[in-house]
Amino acid sequence: MDRLKGKVAIVTGGAMGIGKAIAARLAMDGAQVVVADLQKSPAAALSLQVDVSKESDVAHMAAETAKKFGRIDILVNNAAVFSSLELRPFENIPPDEFRRVMEVNIMGVWLCCRACVPHMRKAGGGRIINLASGAPLKGVPLFLHYIASKGAVISMTRGLARELGKDAITVNALAPGFTLSENVAKVPAHVRQGEITRMSRAIQRDEKPEDLVGAVSFLASEDAAFMTGQTVVVDGGSAMV
Ligand SMILES: NC(=O)c1ccc[n+]([C@@H]2O[C@H](COP(=O)([O-])OP(=O)(O)OC[C@H]3O[C@@H](n4cnc5c(N)ncnc54)[C@H](O)[C@@H]3O)[C@@H](O)[C@H]2O)c1
């Protein structure tokens, strides 16, 4: 398939897990894929060490991508603090951890959009795909900061879609269900959570990163040109919105 031939995509947090699977799919679709992550990604056309919560790192990400490939068409805001979070009652979340989740999961999305949109405008349009989650839709307990941050991602998706429609830039959110990505599969508490979630699905099996990539490929493509501000839930039919 070459539905994204000639396009340049940035996938944040694309060195591991869901982001890695998305990066691989966009590359298979013909895009030049830049992975921006705290860790290096040997598989990417360009791998940049970026903390999405740091303004200077994000500015460098956009500048280096434009320098190497001349344009930015697609931004997948996938980086987030997630698998490292301990499940705990809201009273027990350390304030510094709450702040860090806000910085990475909310501010990081904003900073990356702010750095990439001028390049998309220059290219005559673009696609922004924000990884949200089914958790704020269902009100999942024991990680209040995380569900708050993903609720904010859905809100930002809608607001940005309104602001960027005139520039032919679409902004959509993808809401995965509980997904057995590499890091998540290593944490017994997450795996137990996965077993409970499985029972809530119309399709009762584990969700894998590969289950998400087709939706991202579609949202990044010309086929989705008239679709914006939406939250696409891909979770085997657990949350039905
Ligand atoms: N796995 C799930 O069950 C699930 C469910 C719903 C939504 N999501 C969302 O999908 C996305 C990917 O999830 P995952 O399970 O692969 O997560 P993960 O925690 O395993 O991986 C996230 C990636 O982001 C990178 N990263 C973390 N902080 C970063 C930062 N400040 N700057 C740059 N990169 C950073 C990590 O190095 C890692 O490669 C996240 O946005 C997550 O919230 C995951």
mmCIF file of C-alpha atoms and ligand atoms in Angstrom:
data_model
loop_
_atom_site.group_PDB
_atom_site.id
_atom_site.type_symbol
_atom_site.label_atom_id
_atom_site.label_comp_id
_atom_site.label_asym_id
_atom_site.label_seq_id
_atom_site.Cartn_x
_atom_site.Cartn_y
_atom_site.Cartn_z
ATOM 1 C CA MET A 1 0.000 0.000 0.000
ATOM 2 C CA ASP A 2 1.201 3.530 -0.674
ATOM 3 C CA ARG A 3 -1.702 5.683 0.530
ATOM 4 C CA LEU A 4 0.783 7.941 2.391
ATOM 5 C CA LYS A 5 3.494 8.085 -0.258
ATOM 6 C CA GLY A 6 5.314 11.445 -0.201
ATOM 7 C CA LYS A 7 4.000 12.296 3.272
ATOM 8 C CA VAL A 8 6.155 12.982 6.313
ATOM 9 C CA ALA A 9 4.865 11.771 9.673
ATOM 10 C CA ILE A 10 6.060 12.339 13.229
ATOM 11 C CA VAL A 11 5.088 9.749 15.834
ATOM 12 C CA THR A 12 5.842 10.818 19.401
ATOM 13 C CA GLY A 13 6.592 8.007 21.830
ATOM 14 C CA GLY A 14 7.096 5.757 18.818
ATOM 15 C CA ALA A 15 10.093 3.783 20.123
ATOM 16 C CA MET A 16 7.949 1.232 21.952
ATOM 17 C CA GLY A 17 4.452 -0.145 22.351
ATOM 18 C CA ILE A 18 1.494 1.303 20.474
ATOM 19 C CA GLY A 19 3.585 4.139 18.987
ATOM 20 C CA LYS A 20 6.079 1.661 17.545
ATOM 21 C CA ALA A 21 3.276 -0.280 15.822
ATOM 22 C CA ILE A 22 1.798 2.975 14.457
ATOM 23 C CA ALA A 23 5.193 4.106 13.146
ATOM 24 C CA ALA A 24 5.682 0.758 11.390
ATOM 25 C CA ARG A 25 2.235 0.973 9.763
ATOM 26 C CA LEU A 26 2.709 4.551 8.527
ATOM 27 C CA ALA A 27 6.076 3.532 7.050
ATOM 28 C CA MET A 28 4.382 0.560 5.361
ATOM 29 C CA ASP A 29 1.852 3.031 3.923
ATOM 30 C CA GLY A 30 4.751 4.889 2.283
ATOM 31 C CA ALA A 31 5.319 7.783 4.706
ATOM 32 C CA GLN A 32 8.740 8.904 5.896
ATOM 33 C CA VAL A 33 8.414 8.354 9.634
ATOM 34 C CA VAL A 34 10.192 10.361 12.303
ATOM 35 C CA VAL A 35 10.091 8.876 15.785
ATOM 36 C CA ALA A 36 10.381 11.351 18.644
ATOM 37 C CA ASP A 37 10.826 9.589 21.960
ATOM 38 C CA LEU A 38 12.850 9.697 25.151
ATOM 39 C CA GLN A 39 14.551 6.600 23.742
ATOM 40 C CA LYS A 40 16.218 6.059 20.366
ATOM 41 C CA SER A 41 14.341 4.104 17.699
ATOM 42 C CA PRO A 42 16.592 2.253 15.253
ATOM 43 C CA ALA A 43 13.639 1.447 12.956
ATOM 44 C CA ALA A 44 12.743 5.066 12.101
ATOM 45 C CA ALA A 45 13.763 7.084 8.992
ATOM 46 C CA LEU A 46 14.831 9.676 11.582
ATOM 47 C CA SER A 47 15.030 9.039 15.323
ATOM 48 C CA LEU A 48 15.069 12.051 17.620
ATOM 49 C CA GLN A 49 15.511 12.023 21.377
ATOM 50 C CA VAL A 50 12.700 14.262 22.551
ATOM 51 C CA ASP A 51 10.868 14.906 25.791
ATOM 52 C CA VAL A 52 7.506 16.177 24.523
ATOM 53 C CA SER A 53 7.020 18.249 27.672
ATOM 54 C CA LYS A 54 10.154 20.319 26.887
ATOM 55 C CA GLU A 55 9.590 23.284 24.615
ATOM 56 C CA SER A 56 13.165 23.290 23.261
ATOM 57 C CA ASP A 57 13.120 19.540 22.472
ATOM 58 C CA VAL A 58 9.832 19.888 20.608
ATOM 59 C CA ALA A 59 11.031 22.909 18.633
ATOM 60 C CA HIS A 60 14.126 20.884 17.680
ATOM 61 C CA MET A 61 11.885 17.954 16.614
ATOM 62 C CA ALA A 62 9.912 20.085 14.160
ATOM 63 C CA ALA A 63 12.983 21.932 12.859
ATOM 64 C CA GLU A 64 15.032 18.738 12.298
ATOM 65 C CA THR A 65 12.130 17.019 10.537
ATOM 66 C CA ALA A 66 11.561 19.973 8.225
ATOM 67 C CA LYS A 67 15.314 20.220 7.583
ATOM 68 C CA LYS A 68 15.666 16.550 6.651
ATOM 69 C CA PHE A 69 12.387 15.990 4.759
ATOM 70 C CA GLY A 70 11.233 19.505 3.822
ATOM 71 C CA ARG A 71 7.723 19.162 5.261
ATOM 72 C CA ILE A 72 5.499 17.817 8.043
ATOM 73 C CA ASP A 73 2.130 16.329 7.043
ATOM 74 C CA ILE A 74 1.125 14.038 9.891
ATOM 75 C CA LEU A 75 1.582 14.301 13.660
ATOM 76 C CA VAL A 76 0.635 11.386 15.893
ATOM 77 C CA ASN A 77 0.635 12.544 19.514
ATOM 78 C CA ASN A 78 1.171 9.176 21.157
ATOM 79 C CA ALA A 79 3.773 9.874 23.876
ATOM 80 C CA ALA A 80 2.298 9.778 27.344
ATOM 81 C CA VAL A 81 3.006 8.740 30.887
ATOM 82 C CA PHE A 82 0.947 5.574 31.188
ATOM 83 C CA SER A 83 2.529 2.159 31.703
ATOM 84 C CA SER A 84 4.766 3.387 34.550
ATOM 85 C CA LEU A 85 1.798 4.626 36.612
ATOM 86 C CA GLU A 86 0.787 2.692 39.697
ATOM 87 C CA LEU A 87 -2.946 2.171 40.116
ATOM 88 C CA ARG A 88 -3.951 3.923 43.353
ATOM 89 C CA PRO A 89 -6.842 5.763 44.997
ATOM 90 C CA PHE A 90 -7.010 9.433 44.089
ATOM 91 C CA GLU A 91 -6.026 10.566 47.609
ATOM 92 C CA ASN A 92 -2.719 8.716 47.327
ATOM 93 C CA ILE A 93 -1.433 10.136 44.033
ATOM 94 C CA PRO A 94 1.771 12.112 44.748
ATOM 95 C CA PRO A 95 1.276 15.734 43.589
ATOM 96 C CA ASP A 96 4.538 15.662 41.597
ATOM 97 C CA GLU A 97 3.310 12.605 39.693
ATOM 98 C CA PHE A 98 -0.010 14.369 38.986
ATOM 99 C CA ARG A 99 1.903 17.394 37.630
ATOM 100 C CA ARG A 100 4.162 15.229 35.453
ATOM 101 C CA VAL A 101 1.154 13.485 33.871
ATOM 102 C CA MET A 102 -0.353 16.892 33.044
ATOM 103 C CA GLU A 103 2.962 18.136 31.628
ATOM 104 C CA VAL A 104 3.542 15.187 29.316
ATOM 105 C CA ASN A 105 0.020 14.059 28.414
ATOM 106 C CA ILE A 106 -1.581 17.508 27.990
ATOM 107 C CA MET A 107 1.151 20.141 27.565
ATOM 108 C CA GLY A 108 3.145 17.734 25.396
ATOM 109 C CA VAL A 109 0.262 17.436 22.930
ATOM 110 C CA TRP A 110 -0.149 21.200 22.848
ATOM 111 C CA LEU A 111 3.579 21.855 22.348
ATOM 112 C CA CYS A 112 3.854 19.308 19.518
ATOM 113 C CA CYS A 113 0.787 20.735 17.736
ATOM 114 C CA ARG A 114 2.131 24.260 18.149
ATOM 115 C CA ALA A 115 5.496 23.307 16.646
ATOM 116 C CA CYS A 116 4.118 21.283 13.713
ATOM 117 C CA VAL A 117 1.079 23.291 12.585
ATOM 118 C CA PRO A 118 3.082 26.059 10.854
ATOM 119 C CA HIS A 119 4.723 23.364 8.697
ATOM 120 C CA MET A 120 1.346 21.784 7.912
ATOM 121 C CA ARG A 121 -0.044 25.173 6.907
ATOM 122 C CA LYS A 122 2.946 25.606 4.606
ATOM 123 C CA ALA A 123 2.258 22.177 3.072
ATOM 124 C CA GLY A 124 -1.392 23.152 2.434
ATOM 125 C CA GLY A 125 -2.925 20.865 5.059
ATOM 126 C CA GLY A 126 -2.239 18.108 7.532
ATOM 127 C CA ARG A 127 -3.400 15.439 9.915
ATOM 128 C CA ILE A 128 -3.153 15.416 13.700
ATOM 129 C CA ILE A 129 -4.053 12.202 15.499
ATOM 130 C CA ASN A 130 -4.087 12.299 19.296
ATOM 131 C CA LEU A 131 -3.964 9.127 21.360
ATOM 132 C CA ALA A 132 -6.732 9.495 23.912
ATOM 133 C CA SER A 133 -8.202 6.504 25.751
ATOM 134 C CA GLY A 134 -11.496 4.816 26.503
ATOM 135 C CA ALA A 135 -10.778 5.416 30.219
ATOM 136 C CA PRO A 136 -12.330 8.924 30.447
ATOM 137 C CA LEU A 137 -15.357 7.729 28.465
ATOM 138 C CA LYS A 138 -15.982 4.912 30.926
ATOM 139 C CA GLY A 139 -14.748 6.599 34.116
ATOM 140 C CA VAL A 140 -12.096 3.993 34.918
ATOM 141 C CA PRO A 141 -10.956 4.305 38.582
ATOM 142 C CA LEU A 142 -7.515 4.420 40.238
ATOM 143 C CA PHE A 143 -5.579 6.708 37.910
ATOM 144 C CA LEU A 144 -7.420 9.997 38.204
ATOM 145 C CA HIS A 145 -4.567 12.085 36.748
ATOM 146 C CA TYR A 146 -4.364 9.838 33.699
ATOM 147 C CA ILE A 147 -8.089 9.854 32.895
ATOM 148 C CA ALA A 148 -8.148 13.622 33.476
ATOM 149 C CA SER A 149 -5.300 14.031 30.994
ATOM 150 C CA LYS A 150 -6.989 11.880 28.342
ATOM 151 C CA GLY A 151 -10.283 13.718 28.834
ATOM 152 C CA ALA A 152 -8.301 16.881 28.124
ATOM 153 C CA VAL A 153 -6.869 15.298 24.976
ATOM 154 C CA ILE A 154 -10.419 14.723 23.697
ATOM 155 C CA SER A 155 -11.335 18.350 24.491
ATOM 156 C CA MET A 156 -8.196 19.701 22.829
ATOM 157 C CA THR A 157 -8.928 17.567 19.777
ATOM 158 C CA ARG A 158 -12.326 19.249 19.400
ATOM 159 C CA GLY A 159 -11.049 22.784 19.996
ATOM 160 C CA LEU A 160 -8.084 22.355 17.667
ATOM 161 C CA ALA A 161 -10.308 20.872 14.964
ATOM 162 C CA ARG A 162 -12.398 24.063 15.038
ATOM 163 C CA GLU A 163 -9.302 26.282 14.914
ATOM 164 C CA LEU A 164 -7.562 24.371 12.140
ATOM 165 C CA GLY A 165 -10.396 23.451 9.769
ATOM 166 C CA LYS A 166 -9.743 26.543 7.689
ATOM 167 C CA ASP A 167 -6.170 25.316 7.118
ATOM 168 C CA ALA A 168 -7.290 21.875 5.879
ATOM 169 C CA ILE A 169 -5.720 20.332 8.959
ATOM 170 C CA THR A 170 -7.874 17.631 10.537
ATOM 171 C CA VAL A 171 -7.577 16.752 14.206
ATOM 172 C CA ASN A 172 -8.983 13.494 15.525
ATOM 173 C CA ALA A 173 -8.521 11.380 18.626
ATOM 174 C CA LEU A 174 -8.095 7.640 18.793
ATOM 175 C CA ALA A 175 -9.338 5.996 21.971
ATOM 176 C CA PRO A 176 -7.867 2.528 22.503
ATOM 177 C CA GLY A 177 -9.183 0.175 25.096
ATOM 178 C CA PHE A 178 -6.800 -1.490 27.517
ATOM 179 C CA THR A 179 -4.015 -2.655 25.189
ATOM 180 C CA LEU A 180 -1.303 -5.207 25.922
ATOM 181 C CA SER A 181 1.621 -3.130 24.697
ATOM 182 C CA GLU A 182 5.187 -4.196 25.572
ATOM 183 C CA ASN A 183 5.518 -2.173 28.781
ATOM 184 C CA VAL A 184 1.975 -2.813 29.977
ATOM 185 C CA ALA A 185 2.401 -6.581 29.591
ATOM 186 C CA LYS A 186 5.325 -6.446 32.088
ATOM 187 C CA VAL A 187 3.212 -5.099 34.972
ATOM 188 C CA PRO A 188 1.106 -7.771 36.775
ATOM 189 C CA ALA A 189 -1.453 -5.187 38.040
ATOM 190 C CA HIS A 190 -2.051 -3.984 34.467
ATOM 191 C CA VAL A 191 -2.365 -7.553 33.197
ATOM 192 C CA ARG A 192 -5.017 -8.273 35.866
ATOM 193 C CA GLN A 193 -6.855 -5.110 34.758
ATOM 194 C CA GLY A 194 -6.690 -6.428 31.180
ATOM 195 C CA GLU A 195 -8.450 -9.639 32.192
ATOM 196 C CA ILE A 196 -11.341 -7.652 33.696
ATOM 197 C CA THR A 197 -11.560 -5.388 30.632
ATOM 198 C CA ARG A 198 -11.662 -8.348 28.254
ATOM 199 C CA MET A 199 -15.000 -9.435 29.733
ATOM 200 C CA SER A 200 -16.537 -5.993 29.002
ATOM 201 C CA ARG A 201 -15.928 -6.296 25.244
ATOM 202 C CA ALA A 202 -18.284 -7.373 22.498
ATOM 203 C CA ILE A 203 -15.218 -9.083 21.000
ATOM 204 C CA GLN A 204 -13.793 -10.827 24.064
ATOM 205 C CA ARG A 205 -10.080 -11.016 23.465
ATOM 206 C CA ASP A 206 -6.980 -9.016 24.375
ATOM 207 C CA GLU A 207 -6.316 -5.813 22.439
ATOM 208 C CA LYS A 208 -2.899 -5.547 20.805
ATOM 209 C CA PRO A 209 -1.090 -2.487 19.368
ATOM 210 C CA GLU A 210 -1.701 -3.895 15.868
ATOM 211 C CA ASP A 211 -5.465 -3.556 16.429
ATOM 212 C CA LEU A 212 -5.040 0.238 16.392
ATOM 213 C CA VAL A 213 -2.877 0.880 13.369
ATOM 214 C CA GLY A 214 -5.549 0.564 10.670
ATOM 215 C CA ALA A 215 -7.592 3.377 12.236
ATOM 216 C CA VAL A 216 -4.515 5.626 12.406
ATOM 217 C CA SER A 217 -3.648 4.864 8.790
ATOM 218 C CA PHE A 218 -7.195 5.820 7.757
ATOM 219 C CA LEU A 219 -7.238 9.042 9.820
ATOM 220 C CA ALA A 220 -3.884 10.032 8.300
ATOM 221 C CA SER A 221 -5.084 9.417 4.753
ATOM 222 C CA GLU A 222 -6.931 11.423 2.114
ATOM 223 C CA ASP A 223 -10.012 9.248 2.777
ATOM 224 C CA ALA A 224 -10.479 11.007 6.132
ATOM 225 C CA ALA A 225 -10.216 14.550 4.703
ATOM 226 C CA PHE A 226 -13.739 15.550 5.827
ATOM 227 C CA MET A 227 -13.589 13.978 9.263
ATOM 228 C CA THR A 228 -12.386 16.145 12.137
ATOM 229 C CA GLY A 229 -12.903 16.685 15.862
ATOM 230 C CA GLN A 230 -13.923 13.037 16.328
ATOM 231 C CA THR A 231 -12.953 10.444 18.893
ATOM 232 C CA VAL A 232 -12.662 7.033 17.274
ATOM 233 C CA VAL A 233 -12.976 4.232 19.821
ATOM 234 C CA VAL A 234 -11.116 1.038 18.931
ATOM 235 C CA ASP A 235 -11.604 -1.350 21.830
ATOM 236 C CA GLY A 236 -13.470 -4.431 20.636
ATOM 237 C CA GLY A 237 -16.795 -2.841 21.565
ATOM 238 C CA SER A 238 -16.333 -2.095 25.258
ATOM 239 C CA ALA A 239 -17.224 1.613 25.354
ATOM 240 C CA MET A 240 -19.977 2.224 22.797
ATOM 241 C CA VAL A 241 -20.369 5.965 22.171
HETATM 242 N N1 LIG B 1 -1.741 0.490 26.513
HETATM 243 C C1 LIG B 1 -2.986 0.856 26.808
HETATM 244 O O1 LIG B 1 -3.743 0.109 27.437
HETATM 245 C C2 LIG B 1 -3.526 2.180 26.356
HETATM 246 C C3 LIG B 1 -4.916 2.373 26.401
HETATM 247 C C4 LIG B 1 -5.433 3.602 26.003
HETATM 248 C C5 LIG B 1 -4.574 4.597 25.564
HETATM 249 N N2 LIG B 1 -3.226 4.366 25.535
HETATM 250 C C6 LIG B 1 -2.375 5.460 25.064
HETATM 251 O O2 LIG B 1 -1.629 5.026 23.942
HETATM 252 C C7 LIG B 1 -0.342 5.637 23.942
HETATM 253 C C8 LIG B 1 0.768 4.588 23.918
HETATM 254 O O3 LIG B 1 0.556 3.664 24.967
HETATM 255 P P1 LIG B 1 1.621 2.525 25.321
HETATM 256 O O4 LIG B 1 0.898 1.474 26.084
HETATM 257 O O5 LIG B 1 2.432 2.149 24.130
HETATM 258 O O6 LIG B 1 2.500 3.369 26.367
HETATM 259 P P2 LIG B 1 3.974 3.151 26.919
HETATM 260 O O7 LIG B 1 3.969 3.798 28.273
HETATM 261 O O8 LIG B 1 4.379 1.719 26.878
HETATM 262 O O9 LIG B 1 4.877 3.872 25.838
HETATM 263 C C9 LIG B 1 4.845 5.194 25.567
HETATM 264 C C10 LIG B 1 6.084 5.596 24.766
HETATM 265 O O10 LIG B 1 6.157 6.980 25.015
HETATM 266 C C11 LIG B 1 7.476 7.328 25.365
HETATM 267 N N3 LIG B 1 7.434 8.503 26.231
HETATM 268 C C12 LIG B 1 7.010 8.570 27.529
HETATM 269 N N4 LIG B 1 7.143 9.832 27.991
HETATM 270 C C13 LIG B 1 7.645 10.573 26.970
HETATM 271 C C14 LIG B 1 8.015 11.932 26.832
HETATM 272 N N5 LIG B 1 7.907 12.794 27.852
HETATM 273 N N6 LIG B 1 8.500 12.352 25.634
HETATM 274 C C15 LIG B 1 8.639 11.490 24.591
HETATM 275 N N7 LIG B 1 8.322 10.192 24.672
HETATM 276 C C16 LIG B 1 7.834 9.733 25.840
HETATM 277 C C17 LIG B 1 8.059 6.102 26.047
HETATM 278 O O11 LIG B 1 9.483 6.129 25.989
HETATM 279 C C18 LIG B 1 7.421 4.978 25.232
HETATM 280 O O12 LIG B 1 8.229 4.641 24.099
HETATM 281 C C19 LIG B 1 -0.319 6.535 25.175
HETATM 282 O O13 LIG B 1 -0.770 7.832 24.818
HETATM 283 C C20 LIG B 1 -1.331 5.882 26.074
HETATM 284 O O14 LIG B 1 -1.853 6.783 27.038
HETATM 285 C C21 LIG B 1 -2.694 3.193 25.933
#
